[in-house]
CSV table of C-alpha atoms in Angstrom, one decimal:
chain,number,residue,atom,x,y,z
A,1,UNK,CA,-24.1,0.5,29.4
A,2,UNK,CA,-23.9,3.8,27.9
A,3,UNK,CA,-23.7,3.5,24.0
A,4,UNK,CA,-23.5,5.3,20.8
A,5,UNK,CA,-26.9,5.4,18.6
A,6,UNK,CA,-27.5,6.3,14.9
A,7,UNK,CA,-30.8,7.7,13.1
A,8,UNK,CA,-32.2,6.3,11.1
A,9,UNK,CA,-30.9,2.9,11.0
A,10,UNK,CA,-31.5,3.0,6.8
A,11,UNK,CA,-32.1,5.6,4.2
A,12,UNK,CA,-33.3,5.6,0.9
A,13,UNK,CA,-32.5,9.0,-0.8
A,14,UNK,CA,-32.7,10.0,-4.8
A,15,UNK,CA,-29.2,10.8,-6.0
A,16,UNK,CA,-28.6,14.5,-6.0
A,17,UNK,CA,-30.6,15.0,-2.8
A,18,UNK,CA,-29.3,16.2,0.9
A,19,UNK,CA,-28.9,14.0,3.5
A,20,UNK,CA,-28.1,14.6,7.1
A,21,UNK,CA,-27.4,11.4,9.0
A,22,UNK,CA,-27.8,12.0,13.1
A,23,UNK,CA,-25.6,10.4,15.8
A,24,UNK,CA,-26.0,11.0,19.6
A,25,UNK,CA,-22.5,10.0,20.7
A,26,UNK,CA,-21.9,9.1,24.8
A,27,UNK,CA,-22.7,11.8,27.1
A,28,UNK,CA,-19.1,12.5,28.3
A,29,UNK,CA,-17.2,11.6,25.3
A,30,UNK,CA,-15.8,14.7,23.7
A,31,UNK,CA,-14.2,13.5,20.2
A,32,UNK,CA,-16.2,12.2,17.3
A,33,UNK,CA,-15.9,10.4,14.5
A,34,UNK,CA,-17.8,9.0,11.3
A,35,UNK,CA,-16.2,6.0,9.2
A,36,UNK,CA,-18.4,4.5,6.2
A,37,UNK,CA,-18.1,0.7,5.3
A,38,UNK,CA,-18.8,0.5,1.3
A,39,UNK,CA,-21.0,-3.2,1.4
A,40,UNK,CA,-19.0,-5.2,3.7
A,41,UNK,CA,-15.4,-3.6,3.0
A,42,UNK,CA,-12.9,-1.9,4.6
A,43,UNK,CA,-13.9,0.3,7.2
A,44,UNK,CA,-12.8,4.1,5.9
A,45,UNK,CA,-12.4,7.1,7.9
A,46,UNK,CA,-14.1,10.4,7.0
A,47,UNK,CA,-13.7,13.2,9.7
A,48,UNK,CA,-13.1,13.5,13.4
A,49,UNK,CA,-14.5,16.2,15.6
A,50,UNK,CA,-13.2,18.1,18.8
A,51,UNK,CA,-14.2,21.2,20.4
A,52,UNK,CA,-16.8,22.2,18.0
A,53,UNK,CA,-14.5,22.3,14.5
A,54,UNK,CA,-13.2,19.7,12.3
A,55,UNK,CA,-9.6,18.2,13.9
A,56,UNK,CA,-8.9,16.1,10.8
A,57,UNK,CA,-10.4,14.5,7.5
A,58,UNK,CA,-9.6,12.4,4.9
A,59,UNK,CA,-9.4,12.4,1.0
A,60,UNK,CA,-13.1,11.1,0.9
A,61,UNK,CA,-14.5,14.0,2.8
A,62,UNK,CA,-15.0,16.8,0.4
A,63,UNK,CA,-17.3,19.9,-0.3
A,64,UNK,CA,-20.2,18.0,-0.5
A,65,UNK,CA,-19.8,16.7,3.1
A,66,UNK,CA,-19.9,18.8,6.5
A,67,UNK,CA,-20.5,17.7,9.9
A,68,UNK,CA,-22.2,19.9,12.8
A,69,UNK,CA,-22.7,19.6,16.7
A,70,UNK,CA,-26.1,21.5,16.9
A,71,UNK,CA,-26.9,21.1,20.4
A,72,UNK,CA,-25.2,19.4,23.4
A,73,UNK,CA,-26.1,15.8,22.5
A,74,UNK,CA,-26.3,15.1,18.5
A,75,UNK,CA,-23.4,15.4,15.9
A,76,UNK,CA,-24.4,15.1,12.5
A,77,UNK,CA,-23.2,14.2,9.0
A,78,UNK,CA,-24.9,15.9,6.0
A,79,UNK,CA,-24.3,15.1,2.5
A,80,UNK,CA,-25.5,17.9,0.1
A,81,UNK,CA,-25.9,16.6,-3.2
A,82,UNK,CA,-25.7,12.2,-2.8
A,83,UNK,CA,-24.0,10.4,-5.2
A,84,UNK,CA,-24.6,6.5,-6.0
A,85,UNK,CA,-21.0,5.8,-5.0
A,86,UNK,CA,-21.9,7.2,-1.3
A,87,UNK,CA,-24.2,4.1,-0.7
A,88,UNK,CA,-22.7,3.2,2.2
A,89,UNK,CA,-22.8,2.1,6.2
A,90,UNK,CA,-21.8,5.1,8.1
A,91,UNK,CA,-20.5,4.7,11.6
A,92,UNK,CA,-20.9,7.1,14.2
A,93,UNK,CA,-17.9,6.8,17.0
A,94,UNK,CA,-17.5,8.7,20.1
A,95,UNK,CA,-14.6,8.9,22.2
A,96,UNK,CA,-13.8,10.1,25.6
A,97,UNK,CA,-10.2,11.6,25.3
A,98,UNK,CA,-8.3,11.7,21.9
A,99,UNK,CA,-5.5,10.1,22.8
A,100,UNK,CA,-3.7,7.7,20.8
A,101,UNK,CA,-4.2,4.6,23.6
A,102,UNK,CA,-8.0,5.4,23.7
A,103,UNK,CA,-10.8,3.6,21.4
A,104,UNK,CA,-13.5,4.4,19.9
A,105,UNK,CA,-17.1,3.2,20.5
A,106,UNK,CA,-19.2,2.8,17.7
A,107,UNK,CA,-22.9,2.9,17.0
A,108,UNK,CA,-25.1,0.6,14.7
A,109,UNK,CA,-24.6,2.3,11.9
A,110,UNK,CA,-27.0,3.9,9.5
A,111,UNK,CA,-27.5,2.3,5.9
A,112,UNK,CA,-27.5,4.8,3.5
A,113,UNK,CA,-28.6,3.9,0.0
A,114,UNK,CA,-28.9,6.8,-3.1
A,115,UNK,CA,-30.8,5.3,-6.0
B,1,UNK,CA,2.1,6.9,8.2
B,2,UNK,CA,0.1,4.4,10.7
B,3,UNK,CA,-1.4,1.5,8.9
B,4,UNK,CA,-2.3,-2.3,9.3
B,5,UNK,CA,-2.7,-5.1,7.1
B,6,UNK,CA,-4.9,-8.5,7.4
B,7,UNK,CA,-3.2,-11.0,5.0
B,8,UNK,CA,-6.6,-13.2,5.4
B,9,UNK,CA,-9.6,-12.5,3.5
B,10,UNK,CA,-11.6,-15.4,5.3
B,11,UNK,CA,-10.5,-18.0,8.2
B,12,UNK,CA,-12.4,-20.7,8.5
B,13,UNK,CA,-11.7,-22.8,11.5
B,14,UNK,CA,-13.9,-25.7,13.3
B,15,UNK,CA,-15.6,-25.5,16.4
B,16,UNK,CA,-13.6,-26.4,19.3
B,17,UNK,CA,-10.4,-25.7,17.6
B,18,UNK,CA,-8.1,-22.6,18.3
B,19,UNK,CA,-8.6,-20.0,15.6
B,20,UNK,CA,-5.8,-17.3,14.7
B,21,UNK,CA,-6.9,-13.9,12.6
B,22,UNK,CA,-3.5,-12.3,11.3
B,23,UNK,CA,-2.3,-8.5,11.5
B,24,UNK,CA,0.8,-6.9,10.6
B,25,UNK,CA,1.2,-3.5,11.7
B,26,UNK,CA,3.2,-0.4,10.6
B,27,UNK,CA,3.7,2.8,12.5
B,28,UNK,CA,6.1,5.6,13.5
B,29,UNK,CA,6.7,5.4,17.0
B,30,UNK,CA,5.0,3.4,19.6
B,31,UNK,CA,2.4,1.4,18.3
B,32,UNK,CA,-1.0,1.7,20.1
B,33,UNK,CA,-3.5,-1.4,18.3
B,34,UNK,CA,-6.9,-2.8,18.6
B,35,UNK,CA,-9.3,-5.2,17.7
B,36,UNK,CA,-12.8,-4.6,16.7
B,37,UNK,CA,-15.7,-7.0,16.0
B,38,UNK,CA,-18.5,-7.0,13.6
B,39,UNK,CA,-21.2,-9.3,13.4
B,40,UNK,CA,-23.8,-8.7,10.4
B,41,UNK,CA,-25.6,-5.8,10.1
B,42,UNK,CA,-24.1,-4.8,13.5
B,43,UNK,CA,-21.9,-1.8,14.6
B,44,UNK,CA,-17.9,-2.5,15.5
B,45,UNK,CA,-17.6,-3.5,18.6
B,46,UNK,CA,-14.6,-3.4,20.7
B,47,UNK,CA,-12.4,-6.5,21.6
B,48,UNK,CA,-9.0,-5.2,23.3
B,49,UNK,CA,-6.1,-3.4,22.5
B,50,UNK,CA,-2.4,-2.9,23.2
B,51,UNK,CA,-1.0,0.1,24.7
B,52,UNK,CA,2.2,-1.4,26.5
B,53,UNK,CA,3.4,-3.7,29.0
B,54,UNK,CA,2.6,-7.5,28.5
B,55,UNK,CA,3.1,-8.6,24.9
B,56,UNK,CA,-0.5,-10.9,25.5
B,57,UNK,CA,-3.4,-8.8,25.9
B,58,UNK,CA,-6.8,-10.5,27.5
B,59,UNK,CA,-9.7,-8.9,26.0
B,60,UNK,CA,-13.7,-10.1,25.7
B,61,UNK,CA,-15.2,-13.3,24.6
B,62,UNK,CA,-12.3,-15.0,25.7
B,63,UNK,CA,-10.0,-13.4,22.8
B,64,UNK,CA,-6.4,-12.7,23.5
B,65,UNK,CA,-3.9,-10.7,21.3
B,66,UNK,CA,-0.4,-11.2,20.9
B,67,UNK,CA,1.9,-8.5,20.3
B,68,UNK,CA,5.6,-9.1,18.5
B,69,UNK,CA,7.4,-6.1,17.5
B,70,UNK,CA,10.0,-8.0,15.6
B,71,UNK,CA,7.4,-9.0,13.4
B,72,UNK,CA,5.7,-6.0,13.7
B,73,UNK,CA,2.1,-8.1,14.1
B,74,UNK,CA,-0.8,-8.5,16.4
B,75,UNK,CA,-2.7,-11.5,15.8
B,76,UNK,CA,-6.0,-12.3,17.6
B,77,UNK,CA,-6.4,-15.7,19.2
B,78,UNK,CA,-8.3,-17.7,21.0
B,79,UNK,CA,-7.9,-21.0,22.3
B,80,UNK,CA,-11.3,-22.7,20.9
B,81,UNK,CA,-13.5,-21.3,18.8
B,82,UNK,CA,-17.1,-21.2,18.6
B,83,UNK,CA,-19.5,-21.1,16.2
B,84,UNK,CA,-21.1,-17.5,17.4
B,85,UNK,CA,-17.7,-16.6,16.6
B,86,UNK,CA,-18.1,-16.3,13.4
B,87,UNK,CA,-18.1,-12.5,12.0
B,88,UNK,CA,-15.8,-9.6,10.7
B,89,UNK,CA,-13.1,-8.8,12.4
B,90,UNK,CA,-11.1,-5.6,12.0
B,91,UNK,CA,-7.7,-4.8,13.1
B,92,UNK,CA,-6.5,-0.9,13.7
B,93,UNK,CA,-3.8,1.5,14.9
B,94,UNK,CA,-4.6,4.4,16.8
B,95,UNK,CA,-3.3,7.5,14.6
B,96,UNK,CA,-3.7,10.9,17.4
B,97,UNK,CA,-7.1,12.2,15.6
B,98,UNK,CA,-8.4,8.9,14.2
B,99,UNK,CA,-8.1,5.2,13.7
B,100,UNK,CA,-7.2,3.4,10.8
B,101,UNK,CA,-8.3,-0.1,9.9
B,102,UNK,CA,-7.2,-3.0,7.9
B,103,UNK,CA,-9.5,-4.6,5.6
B,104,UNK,CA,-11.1,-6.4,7.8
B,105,UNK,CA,-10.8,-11.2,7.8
B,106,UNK,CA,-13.9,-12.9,7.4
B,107,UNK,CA,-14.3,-15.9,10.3
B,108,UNK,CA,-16.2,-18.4,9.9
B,109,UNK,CA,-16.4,-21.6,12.6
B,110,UNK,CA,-18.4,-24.6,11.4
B,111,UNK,CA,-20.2,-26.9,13.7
């Protein structure tokens, strides 16, 4: 069964450093999505992503965030300068249409932590 | 704006017994719903959804939803619980570029 998979599966970055988290959503899917989880909370959305630009975000994703489709298959979530308070799960999803009656699959999730 | 709510922090229910896991649900316009799944340190994984149609929705693992839009809620159910059961499950609404999610209610079945 096709699914959605997340690299790396933790990180462990200094605060003030960049990181770029990578997702390779399903092959046919053409929205996507990342959602971070603070430690076991609510599940939050940050940005979806549709024909190569940015169809909506939320309060959360600011400056410091931007996400990129580099090649056919990986869509990525860079952070430029981390702050503690991004330590975080963050969920890749991919969708096939964007429709309101469609969900979202989601991979494991990457575990970022900024010390 | 679409939003949901999950009244219940944590459920705990027995094994064998049937287990409810409470959502409330408001939207402008048709409401389009789901239920996602997340056991620890595990991705969301999905469970069903409504779109329309039948007001009970069959999805995997033998939960069901019901929808009731006089009561504008869409609990999960399922008739008797099991101990792998026992996880985080999320409630959402389907907004047209994203989804939005309650809080998520804590289950836990004991043997």
């Amino acid at each position: 069964e096709p699914e959605v998979t997340q690299t790396p599966s933790h990180q462990v970055t200094q605060m003030g450093q960049e990181v770029i988290l990578r997702c390779v959503p399903i092959s046919n899917h053409l929205y996507f999505y990342w959602y971070r989880q603070i430690l076991g909370q609510k599940v939050e959305f940050l940005v979806s992503f549709y024909n190569n630009e940015i169809s909506e975000k939320s309060e959360i994703f600011d400056d410091q965030f931007s996400v990129e489709r580099p090649d056919g298959s990986n869509f990525t979530l860079k952070i430029r300068s981390t702050k503690l308070e991004d330590s975080a799960m963050y969920f890749c999803a991919s969708s096939p249409t964007g429709g309101k009656f469609t969900e979202a699959f989601f991979g494991q999730g990457t575990r970022l932590t900024v010390v | 704006a679409q939003s949901v709510a999950q009244p219940e922090d944590q459920v705990n229910v027995a094994e064998g017994n049937p287990l409810t896991v409470k959502c409330t649900y408001s939207v402008s316009g048709n409401p389009y719903l789901f239920w996602y799944v997340q056991y620890p340190n595990r991705g969301l994984q999905f469970l069903l959804k409504y779109i329309t149609g039948d007001n009970l929705v069959k999805g995997s693992y033998g939960f069901e939803a019901e929808f009731n839009k006089s009561q504008t809620s869409f609990h999960l159910k399922k008739p008797s619980a099991l101990v792998s059961d026992s996880a985080l499950y999320f409630c959402a609404v389907r907004a047209l570029n994203d989804m939005r999610f309650g809080a998520g209610t804590r289950l836990t079945v004991k043997p």
